[in-house]
């Protein structure tokens, strides 16, 4: 077959293959795998929300909506954000409904970056930000965070990575893959640097409802930060609606307007069925959502104590549904560890370096899995660790 | 009482949770959880532990009926003594006092419809104070105790995703 690779744009070619994709291909060849490698809720969307989606089809809502999304939904979003983070956004001018937070990230990068502008991405992080920057002709600058800091972004470390080209800082807390959160004082400590350097912030708050200690604080709610922040949130995690593909961005009308311009020509609008279901989620979804959050919290504690018992150090994740234990004591690299664990014990976890170089030496374990699967996975990991410890000792002796 | 309730909510959905798991999930001491559960068993707050079984998958064709029973209440004891006479039968799974057009709702298991017919005609209807019965056979179970019978609980997610 002729290679057509020379036709592919350099910006696309320059993006390295996804570490997750590689691992996914491996896992799908196998049967009987217990997966803690998933990045989404194990709950199906609550029935009343699914039903609202069905009903919208029955009623014939099968058409485009306005580019920004149904006004009714934007009004619900504005009211919800007022309750959640205490900020008033105008549903007409400051809210854009997108195809997931994924699209919102892409739109913001494209709307804001000039070629060569730098995007500061604290790592380990969700996989979309750096490629999003690259595709918008920007440059992603990874900023490491560490388990000793509970994966919070430290102002002194951030300062070291700022250059005259720095334009956007990504903040995604509660964090995927670490479960780290930033509290008000942590965010406050970044504020001066952000303002002094005239940075904009992409604040991906998709896991904010999954905060297990205290209330989530949005950086947008700090003095002087609302206009600088493009606040993104969505229905995927809190309402278990990943497949519906509905998210949104809130921010200054000029920025939301620019993002809307791209969105109107490339996407037109998010699906109306999803938007109708999202309205139901915001109007009546609170109770079920809280139940799911309680349920994640139970499993968070189980997996955390289980990991400690089998000798894997893990800082306590305070949000999202991931644990990010260190596997340094195993003497293996993250990828090695994950591949061996998969082949030998059929447990899928994701190598930490799939989320950036600073994630190496760790694995991501998602606890949105049944209690029996979590317990079984821990047993298998225990067996795996013991076996490899013996192998190591026998090599030394 | 809060802790007791939280333990019960966990057990209600999964009676096989270990005390250790419950203790971890509730940030409590394992021995404390154990003793609270034992206490609740003694107090009959926890009456027992059941398994929800889909017998049909084993080709078992036992039958279950729900029987509406009209009763003349007795002086002093009301419906209780009749109810007691009914629930003593081992084939009776549940007995409830109901509001509405009849008084007791009785759930009966049997090997066959004949079995249940015999139970109704010989044991139930002949009790003093039982005026009438209406027997409904269960044709199919869709959901019981929060478990859906036919829908396989399969995980439809991709095994690895970001
Ligand atoms: C931090 C983070 N942001 C965004 C997304 C994507 O969200 P959406 O489904 O709204 O596109 C994910 C999904 O894994 C995520 O972990």
CSV table of N, CA and C and ligand atoms in Angstrom, one decimal, chain A residues 38-40 98-105 125-129 172-177 204-207 233-237 241-248 320-322 355 364, chain B residues 161-162, ligand 1:
chain,number,residue,atom,x,y,z
A,38,UNK,N,-10.6,2.4,33.4
A,38,UNK,CA,-11.7,3.1,32.8
A,38,UNK,C,-11.7,4.6,33.2
A,39,UNK,N,-12.1,5.5,32.4
A,39,UNK,CA,-12.1,6.9,32.8
A,39,UNK,C,-13.5,7.4,32.8
A,40,UNK,N,-14.5,6.6,33.2
A,40,UNK,CA,-15.9,7.1,33.2
A,40,UNK,C,-16.6,6.4,34.3
A,98,UNK,N,-21.4,22.8,24.6
A,98,UNK,CA,-20.5,22.2,23.7
A,98,UNK,C,-20.7,20.7,23.7
A,99,UNK,N,-20.0,20.0,22.8
A,99,UNK,CA,-20.0,18.6,22.7
A,99,UNK,C,-18.9,18.1,23.7
A,100,UNK,N,-19.3,18.1,25.0
A,100,UNK,CA,-18.4,17.7,26.0
A,100,UNK,C,-17.4,18.8,26.4
A,101,UNK,N,-16.8,18.6,27.5
A,101,UNK,CA,-15.7,19.6,27.9
A,101,UNK,C,-14.6,19.4,26.8
A,102,UNK,N,-14.5,18.2,26.2
A,102,UNK,CA,-13.4,18.0,25.2
A,102,UNK,C,-13.5,19.1,24.1
A,103,UNK,N,-14.7,19.3,23.6
A,103,UNK,CA,-14.8,20.4,22.6
A,103,UNK,C,-14.5,21.8,23.1
A,104,UNK,N,-15.0,22.0,24.4
A,104,UNK,CA,-14.7,23.3,24.9
A,104,UNK,C,-13.3,23.6,25.0
A,105,UNK,N,-12.5,22.6,25.4
A,105,UNK,CA,-11.0,22.8,25.5
A,105,UNK,C,-10.5,23.2,24.1
A,125,UNK,N,-1.7,15.0,33.8
A,125,UNK,CA,-3.0,15.5,33.5
A,125,UNK,C,-3.8,14.7,32.5
A,126,UNK,N,-5.1,15.0,32.4
A,126,UNK,CA,-5.9,14.4,31.4
A,126,UNK,C,-5.2,14.7,30.0
A,127,UNK,N,-5.5,13.8,29.0
A,127,UNK,CA,-4.6,13.8,27.9
A,127,UNK,C,-4.9,14.8,26.8
A,128,UNK,N,-6.0,15.6,26.9
A,128,UNK,CA,-6.4,16.4,25.7
A,128,UNK,C,-5.7,17.8,25.6
A,129,UNK,N,-5.2,18.3,26.8
A,129,UNK,CA,-4.8,19.7,26.7
A,129,UNK,C,-3.6,20.0,25.8
A,172,UNK,N,-7.1,21.8,36.2
A,172,UNK,CA,-8.1,20.8,36.1
A,172,UNK,C,-8.2,20.0,37.4
A,173,UNK,N,-8.9,20.6,38.4
A,173,UNK,CA,-9.0,20.0,39.7
A,173,UNK,C,-10.5,19.9,40.1
A,174,UNK,N,-10.9,18.8,40.7
A,174,UNK,CA,-10.2,17.6,41.0
A,174,UNK,C,-9.6,17.0,39.8
A,175,UNK,N,-8.5,16.4,39.9
A,175,UNK,CA,-7.6,16.0,38.8
A,175,UNK,C,-7.8,14.5,38.4
A,176,UNK,N,-7.8,14.4,37.1
A,176,UNK,CA,-7.6,13.1,36.4
A,176,UNK,C,-6.2,13.1,35.9
A,177,UNK,N,-5.3,12.3,36.3
A,177,UNK,CA,-5.4,11.0,36.9
A,177,UNK,C,-5.1,10.9,38.4
A,204,UNK,N,-10.9,23.4,34.1
A,204,UNK,CA,-11.7,22.2,33.7
A,204,UNK,C,-12.3,21.6,35.0
A,205,UNK,N,-13.6,21.9,35.3
A,205,UNK,CA,-14.1,21.5,36.6
A,205,UNK,C,-15.1,20.3,36.5
A,206,UNK,N,-14.8,19.5,35.5
A,206,UNK,CA,-15.7,18.4,35.3
A,206,UNK,C,-15.9,17.4,36.4
A,207,UNK,N,-14.9,17.3,37.3
A,207,UNK,CA,-15.0,16.4,38.4
A,207,UNK,C,-15.4,17.1,39.7
A,233,UNK,N,-17.3,22.9,32.4
A,233,UNK,CA,-18.0,21.8,33.2
A,233,UNK,C,-18.8,21.0,32.3
A,234,UNK,N,-19.3,19.9,32.7
A,234,UNK,CA,-20.1,19.0,31.9
A,234,UNK,C,-20.8,18.0,32.7
A,235,UNK,N,-21.6,17.2,31.9
A,235,UNK,CA,-22.5,16.2,32.5
A,235,UNK,C,-21.9,14.8,32.6
A,236,UNK,N,-20.7,14.6,31.9
A,236,UNK,CA,-20.2,13.3,31.8
A,236,UNK,C,-20.0,12.6,33.1
A,237,UNK,N,-19.3,13.2,34.1
A,237,UNK,CA,-18.9,12.5,35.3
A,237,UNK,C,-20.0,12.6,36.4
A,241,UNK,N,-23.0,10.7,32.3
A,241,UNK,CA,-23.6,11.0,31.0
A,241,UNK,C,-22.5,11.1,29.9
A,242,UNK,N,-21.5,10.3,30.1
A,242,UNK,CA,-20.3,10.4,29.1
A,242,UNK,C,-20.8,10.3,27.7
A,243,UNK,N,-21.6,9.4,27.4
A,243,UNK,CA,-22.0,9.1,26.0
A,243,UNK,C,-22.9,10.1,25.3
A,244,UNK,N,-23.5,11.0,26.2
A,244,UNK,CA,-24.4,12.0,25.6
A,244,UNK,C,-23.7,13.2,25.0
A,245,UNK,N,-22.4,13.3,25.4
A,245,UNK,CA,-21.5,14.4,24.9
A,245,UNK,C,-22.1,15.8,25.1
A,246,UNK,N,-22.4,16.1,26.3
A,246,UNK,CA,-22.8,17.5,26.6
A,246,UNK,C,-21.9,18.1,27.7
A,247,UNK,N,-21.3,19.3,27.3
A,247,UNK,CA,-20.6,20.0,28.3
A,247,UNK,C,-20.8,21.5,28.0
A,248,UNK,N,-20.1,22.4,28.7
A,248,UNK,CA,-20.2,23.8,28.4
A,248,UNK,C,-19.1,24.6,28.9
A,320,UNK,N,-12.5,13.3,42.2
A,320,UNK,CA,-12.6,12.4,41.0
A,320,UNK,C,-12.8,11.0,41.4
A,321,UNK,N,-12.5,10.0,40.5
A,321,UNK,CA,-12.6,8.6,41.0
A,321,UNK,C,-11.4,7.8,40.6
A,322,UNK,N,-10.2,8.4,40.9
A,322,UNK,CA,-9.0,7.8,40.6
A,322,UNK,C,-8.1,7.8,41.8
A,355,UNK,N,-0.1,10.1,31.3
A,355,UNK,CA,-0.6,11.4,31.6
A,355,UNK,C,0.4,12.5,31.8
A,364,UNK,N,-2.6,4.6,37.3
A,364,UNK,CA,-3.9,5.1,37.6
A,364,UNK,C,-4.9,4.0,37.8
B,161,UNK,N,-9.9,3.8,29.0
B,161,UNK,CA,-10.2,5.1,28.4
B,161,UNK,C,-9.6,6.2,29.2
B,162,UNK,N,-9.4,7.4,28.6
B,162,UNK,CA,-8.7,8.4,29.3
B,162,UNK,C,-9.5,9.0,30.5
C,1,LIG,C1,-10.3,16.1,33.3
C,1,LIG,C2,-11.2,15.7,32.2
C,1,LIG,N1,-11.7,16.7,31.4
C,1,LIG,C3,-12.6,16.4,30.4
C,1,LIG,C4,-12.9,15.1,30.1
C,1,LIG,C5,-13.8,14.9,28.9
C,1,LIG,O1,-15.1,15.2,29.3
C,1,LIG,P1,-16.3,15.3,28.2
C,1,LIG,O2,-16.9,13.9,28.3
C,1,LIG,O3,-17.2,16.3,28.8
C,1,LIG,O4,-15.8,15.6,26.9
C,1,LIG,C6,-12.4,14.1,30.9
C,1,LIG,C7,-12.8,12.7,30.6
C,1,LIG,O5,-12.2,11.8,30.9
C,1,LIG,C8,-11.6,14.4,31.9
C,1,LIG,O6,-11.1,13.4,32.7
